[in-house]
Amino acid sequence: MSKMKLKTIVAFVIILVVAPPLYFGGNLLQALLILVSALGSLEIASLTDQKKHWFLSLMTLAAVMAMYYINRSMFPAILAIWVIVLFVTELLRENESSDLTAYTLLMSILLGLGLRCISVIYQDGATKGFLTIIFVLIGCFFCDTGAYLSGSLFGKHKLIPHVSPNKTVEGAIGGYLIGAIGALLWGLLVTTYLSKEFVITASFIIPAVAQIGDLSFSSIKRRFGIKDFSNILPGHGGIFDRIDSLIFCLMAFNGLMILWGI
């Protein structure tokens, strides 16, 4: 089986698994978010070279779930406890780089906040939540696909070669335009309950933030000398390889919701 065929089949399976929870919301969505949290936590913990990283995986999952479920006012307390746990864990490890703690903390916070942002999007019910999350997904993944296609067809100038050697300026521009146009059309035609000013602003911000997220996680992978965070999704890599840019988009979108008082 060719790599592209495998990637297409896995992408189709991902859509089949993810679509119902996003559409119906409720307990199905909660189950999906818990699954993503568990797999993401395992990937964070596996950045260590030690084979037995189950303890750190469980602690990471607990921290991510806490950030998702607790009241916002409890964030500082959870963060403080998590920092202590990470430093104690580092003291017990041997031959590990000290900055692993910083990366573990950073990725845990990003995962927890990203999932929390999804719950905010669904605060007005599953119908609006589904249409709104599609808006974010279009801006994010149209940008990703557009960047790949544009880079393949027109790419000549490297974007940030020391972070991601294959990404080009032409790909970044093409991806941004495709993501922005796709999100704008969906926003103006479907999510009519959102103001035009909000839709236009979000449509132009989401694709830019998506590329920042992609490059940020690429830098983490280069730091640890890995191509993918895991191989749980054949042809796609790991959970973080699929949601790296989406996490940033969700946080940016949530920030815009706060600014607009939505």
PDB file of C-alpha atoms in Angstrom:
ATOM      1  CA  MET A   1       0.000   0.000   0.000  1.00  0.00           C
ATOM      2  CA  SER A   2       1.375   3.411  -0.962  1.00  0.00           C
ATOM      3  CA  LYS A   3       2.047   5.994   1.730  1.00  0.00           C
ATOM      4  CA  MET A   4      -0.518   8.413   0.282  1.00  0.00           C
ATOM      5  CA  LYS A   5      -3.211   5.705   0.124  1.00  0.00           C
ATOM      6  CA  LEU A   6      -2.520   4.737   3.741  1.00  0.00           C
ATOM      7  CA  LYS A   7      -2.627   8.376   4.810  1.00  0.00           C
ATOM      8  CA  THR A   8      -5.951   8.884   3.020  1.00  0.00           C
ATOM      9  CA  ILE A   9      -7.532   5.795   4.594  1.00  0.00           C
ATOM     10  CA  VAL A  10      -6.399   6.784   8.089  1.00  0.00           C
ATOM     11  CA  ALA A  11      -7.668  10.336   7.535  1.00  0.00           C
ATOM     12  CA  PHE A  12     -11.075   8.930   6.565  1.00  0.00           C
ATOM     13  CA  VAL A  13     -11.141   6.771   9.710  1.00  0.00           C
ATOM     14  CA  ILE A  14     -10.208   9.794  11.847  1.00  0.00           C
ATOM     15  CA  ILE A  15     -13.124  11.751  10.382  1.00  0.00           C
ATOM     16  CA  LEU A  16     -15.523   8.853  11.073  1.00  0.00           C
ATOM     17  CA  VAL A  17     -14.369   8.704  14.698  1.00  0.00           C
ATOM     18  CA  VAL A  18     -14.296  12.447  15.346  1.00  0.00           C
ATOM     19  CA  ALA A  19     -17.396  13.636  13.452  1.00  0.00           C
ATOM     20  CA  PRO A  20     -20.164  12.101  15.646  1.00  0.00           C
ATOM     21  CA  PRO A  21     -18.805  13.491  18.960  1.00  0.00           C
ATOM     22  CA  LEU A  22     -18.361  16.935  17.426  1.00  0.00           C
ATOM     23  CA  TYR A  23     -21.878  16.852  15.978  1.00  0.00           C
ATOM     24  CA  PHE A  24     -23.765  15.496  18.983  1.00  0.00           C
ATOM     25  CA  GLY A  25     -21.604  16.975  21.742  1.00  0.00           C
ATOM     26  CA  GLY A  26     -22.431  15.850  25.276  1.00  0.00           C
ATOM     27  CA  ASN A  27     -20.979  12.605  26.599  1.00  0.00           C
ATOM     28  CA  LEU A  28     -19.673  11.553  23.190  1.00  0.00           C
ATOM     29  CA  LEU A  29     -17.599  14.721  22.994  1.00  0.00           C
ATOM     30  CA  GLN A  30     -16.395  14.222  26.558  1.00  0.00           C
ATOM     31  CA  ALA A  31     -15.273  10.690  25.688  1.00  0.00           C
ATOM     32  CA  LEU A  32     -13.385  11.941  22.627  1.00  0.00           C
ATOM     33  CA  LEU A  33     -11.607  14.636  24.631  1.00  0.00           C
ATOM     34  CA  ILE A  34     -10.620  12.124  27.317  1.00  0.00           C
ATOM     35  CA  LEU A  35      -9.221   9.814  24.617  1.00  0.00           C
ATOM     36  CA  VAL A  36      -7.222  12.666  23.073  1.00  0.00           C
ATOM     37  CA  SER A  37      -5.998  13.658  26.537  1.00  0.00           C
ATOM     38  CA  ALA A  38      -4.833  10.130  27.315  1.00  0.00           C
ATOM     39  CA  LEU A  39      -3.003   9.640  24.016  1.00  0.00           C
ATOM     40  CA  GLY A  40      -1.528  13.128  24.150  1.00  0.00           C
ATOM     41  CA  SER A  41      -0.336  12.598  27.714  1.00  0.00           C
ATOM     42  CA  LEU A  42       1.382   9.373  26.673  1.00  0.00           C
ATOM     43  CA  GLU A  43       3.178  11.219  23.872  1.00  0.00           C
ATOM     44  CA  ILE A  44       4.311  13.969  26.227  1.00  0.00           C
ATOM     45  CA  ALA A  45       5.676  11.445  28.706  1.00  0.00           C
ATOM     46  CA  SER A  46       7.364   9.393  25.985  1.00  0.00           C
ATOM     47  CA  LEU A  47       9.657  12.316  25.118  1.00  0.00           C
ATOM     48  CA  THR A  48      11.881  10.801  27.785  1.00  0.00           C
ATOM     49  CA  ASP A  49      14.193   8.011  26.654  1.00  0.00           C
ATOM     50  CA  GLN A  50      13.191   5.846  29.594  1.00  0.00           C
ATOM     51  CA  LYS A  51      10.985   2.894  28.711  1.00  0.00           C
ATOM     52  CA  LYS A  52       8.932   3.119  31.896  1.00  0.00           C
ATOM     53  CA  HIS A  53       7.160   6.449  31.552  1.00  0.00           C
ATOM     54  CA  TRP A  54       3.757   5.238  32.728  1.00  0.00           C
ATOM     55  CA  PHE A  55       3.913   7.303  35.938  1.00  0.00           C
ATOM     56  CA  LEU A  56       4.587  10.534  34.075  1.00  0.00           C
ATOM     57  CA  SER A  57       1.853   9.617  31.578  1.00  0.00           C
ATOM     58  CA  LEU A  58      -0.696   9.234  34.380  1.00  0.00           C
ATOM     59  CA  MET A  59       0.410  12.445  36.069  1.00  0.00           C
ATOM     60  CA  THR A  60       0.246  14.334  32.777  1.00  0.00           C
ATOM     61  CA  LEU A  61      -3.244  12.991  32.099  1.00  0.00           C
ATOM     62  CA  ALA A  62      -4.353  14.024  35.590  1.00  0.00           C
ATOM     63  CA  ALA A  63      -3.010  17.538  35.055  1.00  0.00           C
ATOM     64  CA  VAL A  64      -4.629  17.886  31.628  1.00  0.00           C
ATOM     65  CA  MET A  65      -7.983  16.621  32.907  1.00  0.00           C
ATOM     66  CA  ALA A  66      -7.782  18.982  35.865  1.00  0.00           C
ATOM     67  CA  MET A  67      -7.167  21.951  33.565  1.00  0.00           C
ATOM     68  CA  TYR A  68     -10.156  20.872  31.479  1.00  0.00           C
ATOM     69  CA  TYR A  69     -12.691  20.246  34.230  1.00  0.00           C
ATOM     70  CA  ILE A  70     -11.848  22.581  37.114  1.00  0.00           C
ATOM     71  CA  ASN A  71     -13.049  26.118  37.652  1.00  0.00           C
ATOM     72  CA  ARG A  72     -10.855  28.776  36.047  1.00  0.00           C
ATOM     73  CA  SER A  73      -9.944  30.196  39.462  1.00  0.00           C
ATOM     74  CA  MET A  74      -8.214  26.904  40.333  1.00  0.00           C
ATOM     75  CA  PHE A  75      -5.719  27.131  37.455  1.00  0.00           C
ATOM     76  CA  PRO A  76      -2.883  28.625  39.567  1.00  0.00           C
ATOM     77  CA  ALA A  77      -3.185  25.863  42.173  1.00  0.00           C
ATOM     78  CA  ILE A  78      -3.198  23.085  39.568  1.00  0.00           C
ATOM     79  CA  LEU A  79      -0.242  24.670  37.791  1.00  0.00           C
ATOM     80  CA  ALA A  80       1.733  24.929  41.033  1.00  0.00           C
ATOM     81  CA  ILE A  81       1.082  21.283  41.926  1.00  0.00           C
ATOM     82  CA  TRP A  82       2.018  20.161  38.413  1.00  0.00           C
ATOM     83  CA  VAL A  83       5.312  22.080  38.518  1.00  0.00           C
ATOM     84  CA  ILE A  84       6.221  20.384  41.808  1.00  0.00           C
ATOM     85  CA  VAL A  85       5.349  16.932  40.422  1.00  0.00           C
ATOM     86  CA  LEU A  86       7.488  17.532  37.339  1.00  0.00           C
ATOM     87  CA  PHE A  87      10.514  18.653  39.310  1.00  0.00           C
ATOM     88  CA  VAL A  88      10.239  15.702  41.692  1.00  0.00           C
ATOM     89  CA  THR A  89       9.979  13.389  38.684  1.00  0.00           C
ATOM     90  CA  GLU A  90      13.065  14.976  37.153  1.00  0.00           C
ATOM     91  CA  LEU A  91      15.036  14.439  40.362  1.00  0.00           C
ATOM     92  CA  LEU A  92      14.256  10.717  40.155  1.00  0.00           C
ATOM     93  CA  ARG A  93      15.334  10.380  36.528  1.00  0.00           C
ATOM     94  CA  GLU A  94      18.864   9.676  35.433  1.00  0.00           C
ATOM     95  CA  ASN A  95      20.719  10.999  32.400  1.00  0.00           C
ATOM     96  CA  GLU A  96      17.865  13.228  31.272  1.00  0.00           C
ATOM     97  CA  SER A  97      18.140  16.758  29.924  1.00  0.00           C
ATOM     98  CA  SER A  98      16.846  19.297  32.431  1.00  0.00           C
ATOM     99  CA  ASP A  99      14.760  21.127  29.825  1.00  0.00           C
ATOM    100  CA  LEU A 100      12.520  18.062  29.480  1.00  0.00           C
ATOM    101  CA  THR A 101      10.598  19.382  32.480  1.00  0.00           C
ATOM    102  CA  ALA A 102       9.979  22.690  30.738  1.00  0.00           C
ATOM    103  CA  TYR A 103       8.736  21.005  27.561  1.00  0.00           C
ATOM    104  CA  THR A 104       6.520  18.610  29.513  1.00  0.00           C
ATOM    105  CA  LEU A 105       4.986  21.510  31.416  1.00  0.00           C
ATOM    106  CA  LEU A 106       4.490  23.566  28.256  1.00  0.00           C
ATOM    107  CA  MET A 107       2.872  20.771  26.247  1.00  0.00           C
ATOM    108  CA  SER A 108       0.632  19.761  29.159  1.00  0.00           C
ATOM    109  CA  ILE A 109      -0.634  23.329  29.515  1.00  0.00           C
ATOM    110  CA  LEU A 110      -1.209  23.667  25.774  1.00  0.00           C
ATOM    111  CA  LEU A 111      -3.132  20.385  25.604  1.00  0.00           C
ATOM    112  CA  GLY A 112      -5.254  21.253  28.637  1.00  0.00           C
ATOM    113  CA  LEU A 113      -6.048  24.763  27.400  1.00  0.00           C
ATOM    114  CA  GLY A 114      -6.837  23.524  23.904  1.00  0.00           C
ATOM    115  CA  LEU A 115      -9.386  21.027  25.219  1.00  0.00           C
ATOM    116  CA  ARG A 116     -10.815  23.642  27.563  1.00  0.00           C
ATOM    117  CA  CYS A 117     -11.370  25.964  24.606  1.00  0.00           C
ATOM    118  CA  ILE A 118     -13.497  23.293  22.924  1.00  0.00           C
ATOM    119  CA  SER A 119     -15.829  23.203  25.932  1.00  0.00           C
ATOM    120  CA  VAL A 120     -16.171  26.997  25.709  1.00  0.00           C
ATOM    121  CA  ILE A 121     -17.125  26.753  22.033  1.00  0.00           C
ATOM    122  CA  TYR A 122     -19.872  24.255  22.954  1.00  0.00           C
ATOM    123  CA  GLN A 123     -21.240  26.361  25.812  1.00  0.00           C
ATOM    124  CA  ASP A 124     -24.318  27.386  23.763  1.00  0.00           C
ATOM    125  CA  GLY A 125     -25.210  23.835  22.780  1.00  0.00           C
ATOM    126  CA  ALA A 126     -24.148  21.181  20.287  1.00  0.00           C
ATOM    127  CA  THR A 127     -25.699  22.786  17.191  1.00  0.00           C
ATOM    128  CA  LYS A 128     -23.881  26.104  17.411  1.00  0.00           C
ATOM    129  CA  GLY A 129     -20.845  24.385  18.863  1.00  0.00           C
ATOM    130  CA  PHE A 130     -20.557  22.053  15.877  1.00  0.00           C
ATOM    131  CA  LEU A 131     -20.907  24.838  13.309  1.00  0.00           C
ATOM    132  CA  THR A 132     -18.398  26.986  15.177  1.00  0.00           C
ATOM    133  CA  ILE A 133     -15.805  24.237  15.604  1.00  0.00           C
ATOM    134  CA  ILE A 134     -16.080  23.516  11.856  1.00  0.00           C
ATOM    135  CA  PHE A 135     -15.268  27.188  11.273  1.00  0.00           C
ATOM    136  CA  VAL A 136     -12.069  26.805  13.300  1.00  0.00           C
ATOM    137  CA  LEU A 137     -11.215  23.461  11.686  1.00  0.00           C
ATOM    138  CA  ILE A 138     -11.585  24.898   8.185  1.00  0.00           C
ATOM    139  CA  GLY A 139      -9.310  27.835   8.938  1.00  0.00           C
ATOM    140  CA  CYS A 140      -6.759  25.502  10.509  1.00  0.00           C
ATOM    141  CA  PHE A 141      -6.696  22.436   8.264  1.00  0.00           C
ATOM    142  CA  PHE A 142      -7.391  24.227   4.980  1.00  0.00           C
ATOM    143  CA  CYS A 143      -4.284  26.227   5.808  1.00  0.00           C
ATOM    144  CA  ASP A 144      -2.321  23.049   6.497  1.00  0.00           C
ATOM    145  CA  THR A 145      -3.436  21.346   3.280  1.00  0.00           C
ATOM    146  CA  GLY A 146      -3.102  24.538   1.262  1.00  0.00           C
ATOM    147  CA  ALA A 147       0.432  25.061   2.506  1.00  0.00           C
ATOM    148  CA  TYR A 148       1.383  21.522   1.493  1.00  0.00           C
ATOM    149  CA  LEU A 149      -0.100  21.857  -1.995  1.00  0.00           C
ATOM    150  CA  SER A 150       1.218  25.377  -2.579  1.00  0.00           C
ATOM    151  CA  GLY A 151       4.655  24.409  -1.352  1.00  0.00           C
ATOM    152  CA  SER A 152       4.711  21.318  -3.567  1.00  0.00           C
ATOM    153  CA  LEU A 153       3.716  23.306  -6.653  1.00  0.00           C
ATOM    154  CA  PHE A 154       5.425  26.655  -6.161  1.00  0.00           C
ATOM    155  CA  GLY A 155       7.815  26.303  -3.221  1.00  0.00           C
ATOM    156  CA  LYS A 156      11.286  27.737  -3.842  1.00  0.00           C
ATOM    157  CA  HIS A 157      12.255  29.804  -0.817  1.00  0.00           C
ATOM    158  CA  LYS A 158      12.718  28.113   2.561  1.00  0.00           C
ATOM    159  CA  LEU A 159      10.639  29.553   5.394  1.00  0.00           C
ATOM    160  CA  ILE A 160      12.542  28.648   8.577  1.00  0.00           C
ATOM    161  CA  PRO A 161      14.884  25.825   7.507  1.00  0.00           C
ATOM    162  CA  HIS A 162      16.449  25.251  10.936  1.00  0.00           C
ATOM    163  CA  VAL A 163      12.978  24.468  12.332  1.00  0.00           C
ATOM    164  CA  SER A 164      11.214  22.800   9.399  1.00  0.00           C
ATOM    165  CA  PRO A 165      13.403  22.303   6.303  1.00  0.00           C
ATOM    166  CA  ASN A 166      10.519  21.376   3.986  1.00  0.00           C
ATOM    167  CA  LYS A 167       8.309  24.411   4.610  1.00  0.00           C
ATOM    168  CA  THR A 168       8.519  27.259   2.119  1.00  0.00           C
ATOM    169  CA  VAL A 169       7.475  30.901   1.968  1.00  0.00           C
ATOM    170  CA  GLU A 170       5.247  30.162  -1.018  1.00  0.00           C
ATOM    171  CA  GLY A 171       3.594  27.315   0.870  1.00  0.00           C
ATOM    172  CA  ALA A 172       2.978  29.513   3.899  1.00  0.00           C
ATOM    173  CA  ILE A 173       1.381  32.243   1.790  1.00  0.00           C
ATOM    174  CA  GLY A 174      -0.756  29.792  -0.183  1.00  0.00           C
ATOM    175  CA  GLY A 175      -1.861  27.987   2.966  1.00  0.00           C
ATOM    176  CA  TYR A 176      -2.749  31.243   4.685  1.00  0.00           C
ATOM    177  CA  LEU A 177      -4.884  32.454   1.782  1.00  0.00           C
ATOM    178  CA  ILE A 178      -6.699  29.130   1.344  1.00  0.00           C
ATOM    179  CA  GLY A 179      -7.350  28.843   5.089  1.00  0.00           C
ATOM    180  CA  ALA A 180      -8.563  32.429   5.381  1.00  0.00           C
ATOM    181  CA  ILE A 181     -10.861  32.227   2.348  1.00  0.00           C
ATOM    182  CA  GLY A 182     -12.304  28.875   3.420  1.00  0.00           C
ATOM    183  CA  ALA A 183     -13.016  30.069   6.962  1.00  0.00           C
ATOM    184  CA  LEU A 184     -14.437  33.367   5.716  1.00  0.00           C
ATOM    185  CA  LEU A 185     -16.891  31.666   3.368  1.00  0.00           C
ATOM    186  CA  TRP A 186     -18.068  29.235   6.051  1.00  0.00           C
ATOM    187  CA  GLY A 187     -18.319  31.999   8.616  1.00  0.00           C
ATOM    188  CA  LEU A 188     -20.348  34.369   6.456  1.00  0.00           C
ATOM    189  CA  LEU A 189     -22.611  31.706   4.949  1.00  0.00           C
ATOM    190  CA  VAL A 190     -23.129  29.284   7.854  1.00  0.00           C
ATOM    191  CA  THR A 191     -22.228  30.768  11.248  1.00  0.00           C
ATOM    192  CA  THR A 192     -24.528  33.741  10.698  1.00  0.00           C
ATOM    193  CA  TYR A 193     -25.108  34.061  14.462  1.00  0.00           C
ATOM    194  CA  LEU A 194     -21.572  35.458  14.723  1.00  0.00           C
ATOM    195  CA  SER A 195     -21.026  39.087  13.769  1.00  0.00           C
ATOM    196  CA  LYS A 196     -19.385  39.794  10.412  1.00  0.00           C
ATOM    197  CA  GLU A 197     -16.609  41.717  12.138  1.00  0.00           C
ATOM    198  CA  PHE A 198     -15.830  38.733  14.348  1.00  0.00           C
ATOM    199  CA  VAL A 199     -15.920  36.273  11.436  1.00  0.00           C
ATOM    200  CA  ILE A 200     -13.634  38.423   9.286  1.00  0.00           C
ATOM    201  CA  THR A 201     -11.148  38.955  12.116  1.00  0.00           C
ATOM    202  CA  ALA A 202     -11.093  35.277  13.099  1.00  0.00           C
ATOM    203  CA  SER A 203     -10.798  34.156   9.475  1.00  0.00           C
ATOM    204  CA  PHE A 204      -7.595  36.125   8.999  1.00  0.00           C
ATOM    205  CA  ILE A 205      -6.089  35.273  12.386  1.00  0.00           C
ATOM    206  CA  ILE A 206      -6.710  31.502  12.523  1.00  0.00           C
ATOM    207  CA  PRO A 207      -4.538  30.513   9.502  1.00  0.00           C
ATOM    208  CA  ALA A 208      -1.648  32.640  10.756  1.00  0.00           C
ATOM    209  CA  VAL A 209      -1.835  31.117  14.223  1.00  0.00           C
ATOM    210  CA  ALA A 210      -2.117  27.627  12.691  1.00  0.00           C
ATOM    211  CA  GLN A 211       1.272  28.033  11.049  1.00  0.00           C
ATOM    212  CA  ILE A 212       2.807  29.359  14.258  1.00  0.00           C
ATOM    213  CA  GLY A 213       1.509  26.285  16.092  1.00  0.00           C
ATOM    214  CA  ASP A 214       2.831  23.925  13.443  1.00  0.00           C
ATOM    215  CA  LEU A 215       6.285  25.509  13.506  1.00  0.00           C
ATOM    216  CA  SER A 216       6.344  25.609  17.314  1.00  0.00           C
ATOM    217  CA  PHE A 217       5.749  21.878  17.634  1.00  0.00           C
ATOM    218  CA  SER A 218       8.198  21.224  14.795  1.00  0.00           C
ATOM    219  CA  SER A 219      10.862  22.964  16.870  1.00  0.00           C
ATOM    220  CA  ILE A 220      10.051  20.682  19.814  1.00  0.00           C
ATOM    221  CA  LYS A 221      10.417  17.602  17.613  1.00  0.00           C
ATOM    222  CA  ARG A 222      13.758  18.820  16.303  1.00  0.00           C
ATOM    223  CA  ARG A 223      14.896  19.477  19.865  1.00  0.00           C
ATOM    224  CA  PHE A 224      14.281  15.813  20.743  1.00  0.00           C
ATOM    225  CA  GLY A 225      15.441  14.460  17.391  1.00  0.00           C
ATOM    226  CA  ILE A 226      12.132  12.859  16.424  1.00  0.00           C
ATOM    227  CA  LYS A 227      10.137  12.963  13.201  1.00  0.00           C
ATOM    228  CA  ASP A 228       6.740  12.339  14.812  1.00  0.00           C
ATOM    229  CA  PHE A 229       5.467  12.361  18.389  1.00  0.00           C
ATOM    230  CA  SER A 230       4.308   8.750  17.925  1.00  0.00           C
ATOM    231  CA  ASN A 231       3.082   6.388  15.203  1.00  0.00           C
ATOM    232  CA  ILE A 232      -0.412   5.776  16.549  1.00  0.00           C
ATOM    233  CA  LEU A 233      -1.910   7.264  13.377  1.00  0.00           C
ATOM    234  CA  PRO A 234      -0.158   5.535  10.438  1.00  0.00           C
ATOM    235  CA  GLY A 235       0.893   8.046   7.821  1.00  0.00           C
ATOM    236  CA  HIS A 236       0.061  10.957  10.119  1.00  0.00           C
ATOM    237  CA  GLY A 237       2.277  10.371  13.145  1.00  0.00           C
ATOM    238  CA  GLY A 238       0.853  10.978  16.588  1.00  0.00           C
ATOM    239  CA  ILE A 239      -1.950  12.926  18.227  1.00  0.00           C
ATOM    240  CA  PHE A 240       0.179  16.055  18.589  1.00  0.00           C
ATOM    241  CA  ASP A 241       1.209  15.798  14.939  1.00  0.00           C
ATOM    242  CA  ARG A 242      -2.473  16.187  14.046  1.00  0.00           C
ATOM    243  CA  ILE A 243      -3.580  18.778  16.594  1.00  0.00           C
ATOM    244  CA  ASP A 244      -0.459  20.926  17.004  1.00  0.00           C
ATOM    245  CA  SER A 245      -1.760  23.819  14.912  1.00  0.00           C
ATOM    246  CA  LEU A 246      -5.355  23.231  16.075  1.00  0.00           C
ATOM    247  CA  ILE A 247      -4.408  23.809  19.721  1.00  0.00           C
ATOM    248  CA  PHE A 248      -3.062  27.251  18.862  1.00  0.00           C
ATOM    249  CA  CYS A 249      -6.117  28.028  16.719  1.00  0.00           C
ATOM    250  CA  LEU A 250      -8.510  27.055  19.515  1.00  0.00           C
ATOM    251  CA  MET A 251      -6.703  29.273  22.014  1.00  0.00           C
ATOM    252  CA  ALA A 252      -6.638  32.214  19.597  1.00  0.00           C
ATOM    253  CA  PHE A 253     -10.327  31.752  18.775  1.00  0.00           C
ATOM    254  CA  ASN A 254     -11.206  31.579  22.463  1.00  0.00           C
ATOM    255  CA  GLY A 255      -9.259  34.789  23.023  1.00  0.00           C
ATOM    256  CA  LEU A 256     -11.277  36.498  20.293  1.00  0.00           C
ATOM    257  CA  MET A 257     -14.504  35.231  21.876  1.00  0.00           C
ATOM    258  CA  ILE A 258     -13.485  36.873  25.141  1.00  0.00           C
ATOM    259  CA  LEU A 259     -12.616  40.147  23.399  1.00  0.00           C
ATOM    260  CA  TRP A 260     -15.976  40.169  21.603  1.00  0.00           C
ATOM    261  CA  GLY A 261     -17.856  39.140  24.743  1.00  0.00           C
ATOM    262  CA  ILE A 262     -19.252  35.985  23.131  1.00  0.00           C
TER     263      ILE A 262
END
